[in-house]
Tab-separated table of C-alpha atoms and ligand atoms in Angstrom:
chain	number	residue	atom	x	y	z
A	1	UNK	CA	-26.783	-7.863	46.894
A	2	UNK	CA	-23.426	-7.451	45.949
A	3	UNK	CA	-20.756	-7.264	48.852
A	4	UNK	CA	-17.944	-4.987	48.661
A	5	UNK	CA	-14.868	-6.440	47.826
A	6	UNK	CA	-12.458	-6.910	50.872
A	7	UNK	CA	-10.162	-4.020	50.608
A	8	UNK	CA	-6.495	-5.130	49.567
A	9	UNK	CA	-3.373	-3.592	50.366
A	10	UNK	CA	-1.091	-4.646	47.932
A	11	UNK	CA	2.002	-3.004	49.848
A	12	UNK	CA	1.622	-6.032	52.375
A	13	UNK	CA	1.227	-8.986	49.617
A	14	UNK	CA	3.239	-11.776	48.780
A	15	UNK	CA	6.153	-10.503	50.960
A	16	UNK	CA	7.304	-14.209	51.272
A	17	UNK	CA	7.924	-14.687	47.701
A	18	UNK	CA	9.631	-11.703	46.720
A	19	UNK	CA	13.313	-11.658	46.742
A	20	UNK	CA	14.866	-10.732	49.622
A	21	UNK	CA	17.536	-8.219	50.370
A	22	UNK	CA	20.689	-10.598	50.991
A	23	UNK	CA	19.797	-12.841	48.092
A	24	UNK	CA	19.767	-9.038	45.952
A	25	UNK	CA	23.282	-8.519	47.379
A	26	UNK	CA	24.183	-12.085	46.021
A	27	UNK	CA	23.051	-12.047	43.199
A	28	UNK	CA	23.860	-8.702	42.181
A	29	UNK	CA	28.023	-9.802	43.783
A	30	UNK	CA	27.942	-12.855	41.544
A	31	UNK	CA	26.447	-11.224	38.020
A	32	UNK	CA	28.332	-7.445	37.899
A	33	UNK	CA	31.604	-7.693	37.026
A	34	UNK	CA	33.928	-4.834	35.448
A	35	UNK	CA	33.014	-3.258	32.083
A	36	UNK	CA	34.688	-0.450	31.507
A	37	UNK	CA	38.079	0.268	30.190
A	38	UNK	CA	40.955	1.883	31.945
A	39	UNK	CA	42.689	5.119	31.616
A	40	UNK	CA	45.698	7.108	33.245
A	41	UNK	CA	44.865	10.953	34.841
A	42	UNK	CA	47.073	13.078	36.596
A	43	UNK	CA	46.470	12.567	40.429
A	44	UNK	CA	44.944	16.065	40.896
A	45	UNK	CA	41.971	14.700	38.746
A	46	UNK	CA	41.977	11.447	40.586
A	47	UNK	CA	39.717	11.945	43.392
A	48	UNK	CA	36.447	9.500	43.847
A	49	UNK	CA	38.135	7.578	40.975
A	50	UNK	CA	38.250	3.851	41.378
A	51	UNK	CA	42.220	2.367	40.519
A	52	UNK	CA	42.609	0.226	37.692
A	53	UNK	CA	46.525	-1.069	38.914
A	54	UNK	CA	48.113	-1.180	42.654
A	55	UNK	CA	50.627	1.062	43.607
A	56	UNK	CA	53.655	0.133	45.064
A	57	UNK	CA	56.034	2.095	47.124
A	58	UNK	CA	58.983	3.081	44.905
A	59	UNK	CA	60.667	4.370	47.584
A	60	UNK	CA	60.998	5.178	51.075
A	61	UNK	CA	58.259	7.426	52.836
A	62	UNK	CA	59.732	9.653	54.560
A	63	UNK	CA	62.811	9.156	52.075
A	64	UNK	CA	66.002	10.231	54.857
A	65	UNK	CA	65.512	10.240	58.714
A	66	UNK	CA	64.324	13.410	59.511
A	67	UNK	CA	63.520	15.580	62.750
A	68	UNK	CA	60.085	15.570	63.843
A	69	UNK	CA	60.798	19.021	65.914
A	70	UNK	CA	62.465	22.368	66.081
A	71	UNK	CA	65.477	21.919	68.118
A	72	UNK	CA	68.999	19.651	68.375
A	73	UNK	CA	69.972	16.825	66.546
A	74	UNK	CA	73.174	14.922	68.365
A	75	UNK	CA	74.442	11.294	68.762
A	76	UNK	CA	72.912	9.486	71.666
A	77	UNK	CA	76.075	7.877	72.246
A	78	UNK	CA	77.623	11.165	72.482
A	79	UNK	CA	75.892	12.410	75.207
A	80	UNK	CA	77.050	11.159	78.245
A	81	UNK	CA	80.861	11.879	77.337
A	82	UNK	CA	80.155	15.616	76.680
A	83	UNK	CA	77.369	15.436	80.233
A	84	UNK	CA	74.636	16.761	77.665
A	85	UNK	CA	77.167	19.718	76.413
A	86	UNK	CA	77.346	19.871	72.697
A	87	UNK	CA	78.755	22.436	70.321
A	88	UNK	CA	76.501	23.763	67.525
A	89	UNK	CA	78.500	22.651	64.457
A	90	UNK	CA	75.830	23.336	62.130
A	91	UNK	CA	72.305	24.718	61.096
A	92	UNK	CA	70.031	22.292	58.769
A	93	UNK	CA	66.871	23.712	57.755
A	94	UNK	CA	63.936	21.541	55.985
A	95	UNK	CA	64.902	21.117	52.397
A	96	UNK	CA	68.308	21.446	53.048
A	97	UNK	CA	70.785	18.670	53.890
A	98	UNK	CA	74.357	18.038	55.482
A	99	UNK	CA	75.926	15.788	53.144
A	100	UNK	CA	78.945	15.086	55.002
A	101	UNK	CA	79.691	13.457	58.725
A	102	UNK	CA	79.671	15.816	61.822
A	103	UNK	CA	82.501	16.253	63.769
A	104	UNK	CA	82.701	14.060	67.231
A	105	UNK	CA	80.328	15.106	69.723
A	106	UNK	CA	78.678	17.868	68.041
A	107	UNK	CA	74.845	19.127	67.609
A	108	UNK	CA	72.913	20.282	64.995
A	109	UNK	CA	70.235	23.192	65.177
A	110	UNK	CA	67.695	21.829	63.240
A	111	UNK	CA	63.678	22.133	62.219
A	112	UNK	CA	60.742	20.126	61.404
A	113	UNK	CA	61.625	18.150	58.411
A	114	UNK	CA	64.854	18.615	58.210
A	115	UNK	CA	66.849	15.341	57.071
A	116	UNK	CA	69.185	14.334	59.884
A	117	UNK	CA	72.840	15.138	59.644
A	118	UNK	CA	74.539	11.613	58.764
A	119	UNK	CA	75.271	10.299	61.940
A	120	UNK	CA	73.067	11.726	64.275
A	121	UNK	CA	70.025	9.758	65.526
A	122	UNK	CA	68.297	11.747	68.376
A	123	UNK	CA	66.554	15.079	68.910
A	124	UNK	CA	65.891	17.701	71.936
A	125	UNK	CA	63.111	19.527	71.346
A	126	UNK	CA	63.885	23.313	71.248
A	127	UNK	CA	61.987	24.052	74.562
A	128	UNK	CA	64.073	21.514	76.787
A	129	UNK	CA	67.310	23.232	75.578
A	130	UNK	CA	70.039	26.075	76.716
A	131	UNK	CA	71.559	27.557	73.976
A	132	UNK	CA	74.490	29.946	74.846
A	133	UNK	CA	78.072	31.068	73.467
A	134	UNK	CA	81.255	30.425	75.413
A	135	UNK	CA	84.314	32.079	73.250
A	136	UNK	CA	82.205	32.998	70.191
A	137	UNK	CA	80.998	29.988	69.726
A	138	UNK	CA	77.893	28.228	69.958
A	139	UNK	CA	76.928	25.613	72.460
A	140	UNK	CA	73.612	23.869	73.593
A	141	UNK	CA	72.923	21.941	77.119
A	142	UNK	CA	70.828	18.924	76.084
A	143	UNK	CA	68.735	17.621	79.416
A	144	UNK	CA	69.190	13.843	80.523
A	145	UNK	CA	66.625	11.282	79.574
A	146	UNK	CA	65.922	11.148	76.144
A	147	UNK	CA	65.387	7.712	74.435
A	148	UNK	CA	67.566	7.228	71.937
A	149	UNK	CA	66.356	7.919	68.528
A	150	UNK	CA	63.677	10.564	69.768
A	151	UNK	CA	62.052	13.324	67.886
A	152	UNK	CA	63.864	11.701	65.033
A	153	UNK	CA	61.534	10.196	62.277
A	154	UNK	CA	63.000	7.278	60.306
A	155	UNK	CA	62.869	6.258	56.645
A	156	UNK	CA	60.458	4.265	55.521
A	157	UNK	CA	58.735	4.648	58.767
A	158	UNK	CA	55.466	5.480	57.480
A	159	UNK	CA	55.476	3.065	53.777
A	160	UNK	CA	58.493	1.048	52.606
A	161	UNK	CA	59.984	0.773	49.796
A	162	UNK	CA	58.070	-2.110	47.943
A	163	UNK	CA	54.714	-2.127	49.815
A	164	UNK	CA	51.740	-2.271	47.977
A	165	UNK	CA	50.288	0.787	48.942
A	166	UNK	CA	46.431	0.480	47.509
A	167	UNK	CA	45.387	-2.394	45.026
A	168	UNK	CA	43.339	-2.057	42.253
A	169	UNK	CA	39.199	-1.520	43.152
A	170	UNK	CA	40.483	1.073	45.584
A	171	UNK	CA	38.242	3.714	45.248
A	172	UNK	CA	40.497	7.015	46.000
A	173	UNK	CA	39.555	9.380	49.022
A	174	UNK	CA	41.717	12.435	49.933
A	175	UNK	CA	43.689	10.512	52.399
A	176	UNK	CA	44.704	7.966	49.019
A	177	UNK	CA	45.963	10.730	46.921
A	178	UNK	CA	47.984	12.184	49.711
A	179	UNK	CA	49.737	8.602	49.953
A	180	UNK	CA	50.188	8.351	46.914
A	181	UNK	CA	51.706	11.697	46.237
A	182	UNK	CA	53.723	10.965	49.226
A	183	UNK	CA	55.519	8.163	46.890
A	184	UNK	CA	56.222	10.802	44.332
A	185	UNK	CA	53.703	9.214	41.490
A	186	UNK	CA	52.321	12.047	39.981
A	187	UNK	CA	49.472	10.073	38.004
A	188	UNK	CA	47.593	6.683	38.261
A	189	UNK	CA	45.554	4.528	36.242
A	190	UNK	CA	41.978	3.990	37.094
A	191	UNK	CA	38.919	2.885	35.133
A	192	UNK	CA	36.817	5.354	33.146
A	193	UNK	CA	33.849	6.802	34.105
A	194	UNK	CA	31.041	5.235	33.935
A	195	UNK	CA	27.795	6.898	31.248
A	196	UNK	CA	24.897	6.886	33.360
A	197	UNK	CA	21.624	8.253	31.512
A	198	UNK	CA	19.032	9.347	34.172
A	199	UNK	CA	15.103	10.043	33.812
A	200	UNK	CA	12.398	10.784	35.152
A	201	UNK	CA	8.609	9.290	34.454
A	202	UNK	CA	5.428	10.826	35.346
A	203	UNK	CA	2.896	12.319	33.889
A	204	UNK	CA	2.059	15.322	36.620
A	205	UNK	CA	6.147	15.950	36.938
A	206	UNK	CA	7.358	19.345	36.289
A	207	UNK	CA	10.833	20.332	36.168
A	208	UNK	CA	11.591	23.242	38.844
A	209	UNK	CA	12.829	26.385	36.921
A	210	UNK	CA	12.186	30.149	37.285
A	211	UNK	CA	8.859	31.452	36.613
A	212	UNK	CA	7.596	27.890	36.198
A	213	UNK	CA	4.483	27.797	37.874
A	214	UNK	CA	2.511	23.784	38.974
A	215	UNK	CA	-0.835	23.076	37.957
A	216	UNK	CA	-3.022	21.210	40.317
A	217	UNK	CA	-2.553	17.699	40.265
A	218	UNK	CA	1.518	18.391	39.159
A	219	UNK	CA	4.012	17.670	41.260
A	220	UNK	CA	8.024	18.936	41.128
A	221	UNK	CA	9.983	16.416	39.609
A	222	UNK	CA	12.523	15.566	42.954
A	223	UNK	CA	14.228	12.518	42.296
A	224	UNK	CA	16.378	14.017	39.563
A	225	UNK	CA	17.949	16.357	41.281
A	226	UNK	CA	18.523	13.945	44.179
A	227	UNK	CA	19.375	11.222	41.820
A	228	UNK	CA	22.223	13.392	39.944
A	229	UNK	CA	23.514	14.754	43.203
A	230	UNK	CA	24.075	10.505	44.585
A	231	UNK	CA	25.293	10.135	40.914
A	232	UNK	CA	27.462	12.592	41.244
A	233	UNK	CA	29.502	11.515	44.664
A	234	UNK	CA	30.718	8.383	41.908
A	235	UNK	CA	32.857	8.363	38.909
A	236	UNK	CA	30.372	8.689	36.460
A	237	UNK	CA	28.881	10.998	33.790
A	238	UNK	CA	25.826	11.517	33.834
A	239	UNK	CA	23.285	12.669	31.018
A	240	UNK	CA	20.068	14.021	32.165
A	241	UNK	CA	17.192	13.018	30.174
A	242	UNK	CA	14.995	15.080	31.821
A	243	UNK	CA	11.290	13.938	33.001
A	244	UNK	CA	8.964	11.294	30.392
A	245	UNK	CA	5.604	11.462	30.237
A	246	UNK	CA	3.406	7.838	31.701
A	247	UNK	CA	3.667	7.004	27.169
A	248	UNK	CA	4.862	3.462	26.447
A	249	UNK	CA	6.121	4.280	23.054
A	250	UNK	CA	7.718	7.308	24.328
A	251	UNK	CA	9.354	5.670	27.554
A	252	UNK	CA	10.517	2.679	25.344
A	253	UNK	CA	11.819	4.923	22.341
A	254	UNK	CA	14.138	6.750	25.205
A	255	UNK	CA	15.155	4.102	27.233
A	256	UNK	CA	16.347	2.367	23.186
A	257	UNK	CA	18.168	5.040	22.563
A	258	UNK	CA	19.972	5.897	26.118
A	259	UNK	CA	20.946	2.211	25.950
A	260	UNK	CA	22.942	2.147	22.675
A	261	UNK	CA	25.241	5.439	23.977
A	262	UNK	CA	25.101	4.693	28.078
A	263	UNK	CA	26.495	1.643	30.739
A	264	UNK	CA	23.551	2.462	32.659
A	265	UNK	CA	20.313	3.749	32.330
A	266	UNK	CA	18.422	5.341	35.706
A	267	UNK	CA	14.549	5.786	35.631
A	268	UNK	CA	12.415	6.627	38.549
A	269	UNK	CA	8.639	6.482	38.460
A	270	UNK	CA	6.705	3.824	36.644
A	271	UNK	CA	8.247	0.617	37.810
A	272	UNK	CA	5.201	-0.845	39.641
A	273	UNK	CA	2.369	-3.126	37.534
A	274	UNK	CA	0.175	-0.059	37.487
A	275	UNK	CA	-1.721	0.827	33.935
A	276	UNK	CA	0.441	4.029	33.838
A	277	UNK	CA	3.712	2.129	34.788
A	278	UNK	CA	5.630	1.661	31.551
A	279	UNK	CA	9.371	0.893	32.911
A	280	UNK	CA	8.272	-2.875	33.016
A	281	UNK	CA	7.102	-3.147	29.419
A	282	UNK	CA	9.467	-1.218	28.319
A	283	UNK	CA	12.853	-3.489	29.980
A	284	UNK	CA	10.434	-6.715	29.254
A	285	UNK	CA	10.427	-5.491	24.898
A	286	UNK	CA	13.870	-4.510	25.025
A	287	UNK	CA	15.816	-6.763	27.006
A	288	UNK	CA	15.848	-8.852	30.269
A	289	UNK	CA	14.396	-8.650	33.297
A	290	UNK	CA	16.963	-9.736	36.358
A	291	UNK	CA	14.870	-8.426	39.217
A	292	UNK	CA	11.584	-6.881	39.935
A	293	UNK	CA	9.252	-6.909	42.996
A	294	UNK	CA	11.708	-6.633	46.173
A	295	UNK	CA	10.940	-8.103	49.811
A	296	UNK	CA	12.314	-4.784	51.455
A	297	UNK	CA	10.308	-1.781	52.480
A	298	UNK	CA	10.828	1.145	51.006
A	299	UNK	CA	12.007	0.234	47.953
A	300	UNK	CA	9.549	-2.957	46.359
A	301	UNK	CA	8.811	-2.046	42.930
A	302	UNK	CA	12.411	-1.414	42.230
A	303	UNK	CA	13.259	-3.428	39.507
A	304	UNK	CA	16.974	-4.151	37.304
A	305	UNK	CA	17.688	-5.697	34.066
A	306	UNK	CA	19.932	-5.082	31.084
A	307	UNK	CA	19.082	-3.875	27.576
A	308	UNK	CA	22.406	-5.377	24.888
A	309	UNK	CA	25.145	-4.748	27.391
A	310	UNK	CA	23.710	-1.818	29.254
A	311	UNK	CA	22.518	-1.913	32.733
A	312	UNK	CA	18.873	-0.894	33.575
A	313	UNK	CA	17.248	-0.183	37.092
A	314	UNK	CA	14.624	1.226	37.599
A	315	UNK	CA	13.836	3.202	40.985
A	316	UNK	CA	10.116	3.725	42.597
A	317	UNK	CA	9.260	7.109	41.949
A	318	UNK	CA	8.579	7.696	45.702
A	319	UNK	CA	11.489	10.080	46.731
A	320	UNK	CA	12.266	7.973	49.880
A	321	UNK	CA	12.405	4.815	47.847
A	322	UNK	CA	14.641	5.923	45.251
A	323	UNK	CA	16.747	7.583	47.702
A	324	UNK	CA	16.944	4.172	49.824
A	325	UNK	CA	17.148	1.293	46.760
A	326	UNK	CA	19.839	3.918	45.341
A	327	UNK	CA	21.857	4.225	48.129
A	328	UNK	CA	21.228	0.093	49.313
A	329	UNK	CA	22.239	-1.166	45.452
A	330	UNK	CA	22.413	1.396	42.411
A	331	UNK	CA	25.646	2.467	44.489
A	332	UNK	CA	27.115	-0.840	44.864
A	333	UNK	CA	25.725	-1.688	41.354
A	334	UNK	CA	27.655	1.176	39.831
A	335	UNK	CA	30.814	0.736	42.039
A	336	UNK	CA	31.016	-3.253	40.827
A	337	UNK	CA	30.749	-1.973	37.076
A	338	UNK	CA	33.746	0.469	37.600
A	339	UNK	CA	35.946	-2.433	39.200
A	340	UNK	CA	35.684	-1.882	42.769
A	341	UNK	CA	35.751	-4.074	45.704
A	342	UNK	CA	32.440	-5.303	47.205
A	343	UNK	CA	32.170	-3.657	50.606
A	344	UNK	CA	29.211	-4.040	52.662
A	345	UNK	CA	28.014	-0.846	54.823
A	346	UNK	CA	29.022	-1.119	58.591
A	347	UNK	CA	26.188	-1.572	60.723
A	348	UNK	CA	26.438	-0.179	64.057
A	349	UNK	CA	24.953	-1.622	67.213
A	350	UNK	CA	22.700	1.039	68.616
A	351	UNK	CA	19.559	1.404	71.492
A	352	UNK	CA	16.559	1.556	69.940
A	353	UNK	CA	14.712	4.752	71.394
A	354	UNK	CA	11.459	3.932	69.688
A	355	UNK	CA	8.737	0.994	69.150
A	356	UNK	CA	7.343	-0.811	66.251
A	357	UNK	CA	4.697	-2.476	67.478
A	358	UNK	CA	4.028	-5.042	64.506
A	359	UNK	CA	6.181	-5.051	61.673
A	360	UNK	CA	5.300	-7.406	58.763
A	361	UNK	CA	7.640	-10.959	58.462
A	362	UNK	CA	9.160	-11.581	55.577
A	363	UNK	CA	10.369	-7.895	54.924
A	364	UNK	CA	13.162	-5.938	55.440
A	365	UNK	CA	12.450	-2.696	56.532
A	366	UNK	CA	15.072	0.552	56.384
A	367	UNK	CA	13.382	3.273	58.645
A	368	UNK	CA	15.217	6.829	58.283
A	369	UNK	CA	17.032	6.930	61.676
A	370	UNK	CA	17.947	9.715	63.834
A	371	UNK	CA	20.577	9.602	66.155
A	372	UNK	CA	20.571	11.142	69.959
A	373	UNK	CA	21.608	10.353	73.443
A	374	UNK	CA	19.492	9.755	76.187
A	375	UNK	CA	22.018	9.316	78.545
A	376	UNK	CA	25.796	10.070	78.682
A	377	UNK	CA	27.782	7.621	76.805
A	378	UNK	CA	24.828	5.813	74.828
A	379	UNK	CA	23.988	6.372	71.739
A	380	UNK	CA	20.243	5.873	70.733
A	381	UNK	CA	18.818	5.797	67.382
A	382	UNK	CA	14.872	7.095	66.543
A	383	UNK	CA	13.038	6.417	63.571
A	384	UNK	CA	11.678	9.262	61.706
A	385	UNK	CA	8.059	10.190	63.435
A	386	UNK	CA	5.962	9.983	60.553
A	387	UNK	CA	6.181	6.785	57.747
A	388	UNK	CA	5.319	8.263	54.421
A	389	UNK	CA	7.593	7.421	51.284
A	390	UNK	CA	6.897	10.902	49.795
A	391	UNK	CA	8.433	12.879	52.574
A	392	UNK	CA	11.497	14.332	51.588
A	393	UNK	CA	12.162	16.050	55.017
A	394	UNK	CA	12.887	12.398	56.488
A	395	UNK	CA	15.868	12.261	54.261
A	396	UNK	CA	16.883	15.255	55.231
A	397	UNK	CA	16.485	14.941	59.194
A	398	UNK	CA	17.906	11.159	59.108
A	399	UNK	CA	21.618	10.676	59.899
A	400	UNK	CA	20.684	6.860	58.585
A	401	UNK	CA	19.260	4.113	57.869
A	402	UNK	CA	17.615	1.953	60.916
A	403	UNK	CA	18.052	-2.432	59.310
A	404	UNK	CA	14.909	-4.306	60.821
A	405	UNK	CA	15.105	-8.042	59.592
A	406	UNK	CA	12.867	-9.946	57.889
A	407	UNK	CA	12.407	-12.186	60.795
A	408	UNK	CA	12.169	-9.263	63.567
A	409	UNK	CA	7.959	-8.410	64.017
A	410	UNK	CA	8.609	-6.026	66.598
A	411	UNK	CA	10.603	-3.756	68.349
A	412	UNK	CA	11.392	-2.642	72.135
A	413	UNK	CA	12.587	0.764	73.353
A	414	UNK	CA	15.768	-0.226	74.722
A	415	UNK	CA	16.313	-3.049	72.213
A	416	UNK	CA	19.400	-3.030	70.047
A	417	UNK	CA	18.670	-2.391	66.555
A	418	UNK	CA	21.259	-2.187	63.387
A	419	UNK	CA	21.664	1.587	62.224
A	420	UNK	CA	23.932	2.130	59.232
A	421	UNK	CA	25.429	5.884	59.099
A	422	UNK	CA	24.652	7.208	55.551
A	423	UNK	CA	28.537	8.007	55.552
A	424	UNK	CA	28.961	3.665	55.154
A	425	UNK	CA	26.552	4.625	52.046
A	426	UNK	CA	29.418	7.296	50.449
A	427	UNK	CA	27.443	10.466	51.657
A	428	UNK	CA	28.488	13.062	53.622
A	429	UNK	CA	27.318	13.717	57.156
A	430	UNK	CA	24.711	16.704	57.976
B	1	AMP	P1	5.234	5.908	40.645
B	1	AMP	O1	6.404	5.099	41.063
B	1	AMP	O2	5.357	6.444	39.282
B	1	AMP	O3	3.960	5.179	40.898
B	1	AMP	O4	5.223	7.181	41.609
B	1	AMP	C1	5.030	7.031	43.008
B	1	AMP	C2	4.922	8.399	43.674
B	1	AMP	O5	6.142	9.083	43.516
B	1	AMP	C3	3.879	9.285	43.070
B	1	AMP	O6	3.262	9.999	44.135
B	1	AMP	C4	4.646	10.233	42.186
B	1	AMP	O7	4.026	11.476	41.977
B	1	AMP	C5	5.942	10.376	42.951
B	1	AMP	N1	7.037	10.661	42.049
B	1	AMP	C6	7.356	9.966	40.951
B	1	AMP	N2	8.410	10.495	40.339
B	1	AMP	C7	8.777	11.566	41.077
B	1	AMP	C8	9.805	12.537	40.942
B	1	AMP	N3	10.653	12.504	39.928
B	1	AMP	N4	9.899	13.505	41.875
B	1	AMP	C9	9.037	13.528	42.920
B	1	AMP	N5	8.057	12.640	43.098
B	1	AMP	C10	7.900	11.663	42.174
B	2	MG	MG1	4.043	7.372	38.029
């Protein structure tokens, strides 16, 4: 009699010979270099863009010495001869400047941001001060005890003149354009954006729309939507090609075409060795293979080649997958093609409040992690209760991604494990 086959399970095969996450990193460092070309955009429209040139300070920021507070400006030197008794010579408001010196032992009123009369160095703050007239005219009492040059802001004190400021592969965040603004350079020249084509493969997909209503056996088509909206944090354009059918000629036609107008093309779905898996074929006819068949969990059948001079990768069509292998490489990958710095995620050091009993060797696994305390002052991490790659929800609970090493087999409540925020992976918190 015939015996049953042993039952495989092919998630668990060959771990040892598939390539490993680091040596993904490496090779995908050494092989992506900058493709596209560079143009100039006012800084308003600069935002997420990576810079193509440094910027150096042209000047001064602040530009004059200015006060930091509402209240006097005087001469340090000055104020033991007059015992801390000044008379108001003058008024300078923000925006508006004494140009020439002020007499001997005088004060200024003056406010935030105003530059300082030439001369004076120090400021009392409003509060510590007695203002009062003595034969119609103004005078202050300044208290004892203030350093000299307080309240008083200098030039250059926060950039000077001639610093590089940000270097090119600077990818600019909020914080960036207000520097640069701060110089008075009104526009900047970063790279283009980059043509991404994106698509879907599966036979039971279905786009979500109104009144559209699944068959059994069809399923929404997810990753797009989650796929555009990671896109769409980067400097690219994207072109939505909508969800393919499991049809070789079909998928191969598409993926031809998107490569002739696009620096990147984005599947997800078909990239295993199943009969209905076309990606494979399809990258294998039209171009080259780089990478297929990962050692990390989720993520394996990921796969990443180039077809003429565009870039290919395709994702597992498991949400959790394509969410993970986007957010571990296609990121990076896109990031390298628009000029930017390599920067590897921070991984934090955190308590493990959970247990893996036995993990397979040879793997690296990214569990969705969930941070909590368990006592004051620690920070503890737990992995998503349940392990399927279909489950959306874990993306959606996680604040991160738990890093268990190839060599690590199990894991300890208590033990420290590496957790990597999904802000180190460019998205924004819950
Ligand atoms: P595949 O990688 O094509 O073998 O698909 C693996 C699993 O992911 C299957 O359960 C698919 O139904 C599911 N899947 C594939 N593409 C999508 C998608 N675009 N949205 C949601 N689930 C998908
Ligand atoms: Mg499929």
């Amino acid at each position: 009699m015939k015996q049953p086959r042993k039952l495989l399970n092919d998630c668990f095969l060959h771990d040892k010979d598939r390539l490993r996450h680091d040596d993904v990193l490496t090779l995908l460092r050494e092989r992506i270099s900058t493709v596209t070309g560079t143009e100039t955009v006012a800084l308003e429209a600069a935002c997420g863009r990576v810079l193509a040139q440094p910027i150096t300070a042209p000047r001064n920021v602040p530009l004059s010495d200015n006060a930091a507070v509402d209240g006097y400006a005087f001469r340090h030197a000055d104020f033991k001869e007059v015992g801390g008794w000044f008379e108001v010579a003058d008024r300078v408001a923000a925006g508006h400047i004494r140009t020439t010196k002020m007499p001997r032992q005088t004060a200024a009123r003056i406010f935030t941001g105003a530059a300082m009369p030439e001369g004076l160095d120090t400021v009392a703050m409003q509060e510590d001060c007695e203002p009062h007239i003595q034969n119609d005219r103004p005078y202050v009492a300044i208290p004892p005890g203030l350093k000299h040059g307080a309240n008083c802001r200098k030039s250059g004190e926060d950039v000077l003149e001639g610093t590089t400021v940000l270097v090119a592969g600077d990818s600019l965040r909020a914080q960036d354009l207000a520097a640069i603004a701060s110089l008075g350079v009104g526009e900047v020249m970063v790279y283009r954006k980059l043509k991404v084509a994106l698509l879907s493969t599966g036979d039971e997909l279905l786009r979500p729309a109104p009144g559209v209503a699944p068959q059994p056996g069809q399923v929404f088509d997810a990753n797009s939507f989650m796929l555009k909206g990671l896109l769409e944090t980067l400097p690219v354009v994207v072109t939505d090609l909508g969800v393919l059918a499991d049809d070789a000629k079909l998928i191969r036609e598409t993926i031809s075409t998107a490569a002739a107008g696009h620096v990147m093309i984005l599947t997800s779905g078909g990239a295993s060795r199943g009969e209905e898996d076309h990606i494979i074929t399809a990258l294998d006819e039209l171009g080259q293979r780089h990478l297929w068949q990962l050692a990390i969990k989720p993520g394996r059948p990921m796969t990443m080649g180039q077809i003429g001079n565009c870039v290919f990768v395709g994702l597992p069509g498991n949400p959790v997958a394509a969410f993970v292998c986007f957010l571990l490489y296609v990121r990076q990958i896109i990031l390298s093609l628009q000029g930017s710095a390599w920067r590897d995620p921070v991984r934090f050091p955190v308590k493990a409040a959970f247990a893996i009993g036995r993990k397979k060797p040879d793997r690296r696994e990214f569990l969705r992690g969930i941070l909590g305390r368990t006592e004051p002052g620690t920070l503890s991490v737990t992995k998503f209760d349940r392990d399927g790659s279909g489950l959306i929800t874990s993306l959606r609970e996680a604040d991160g991604l738990i890093e268990i090493p190839e060599a690590v087999t199990r894991i300890e409540p208590g033990d420290t494990v590496s957790f990597i925020p999904f802000s180190e992976l460019g998205l924004p918190s819950r």
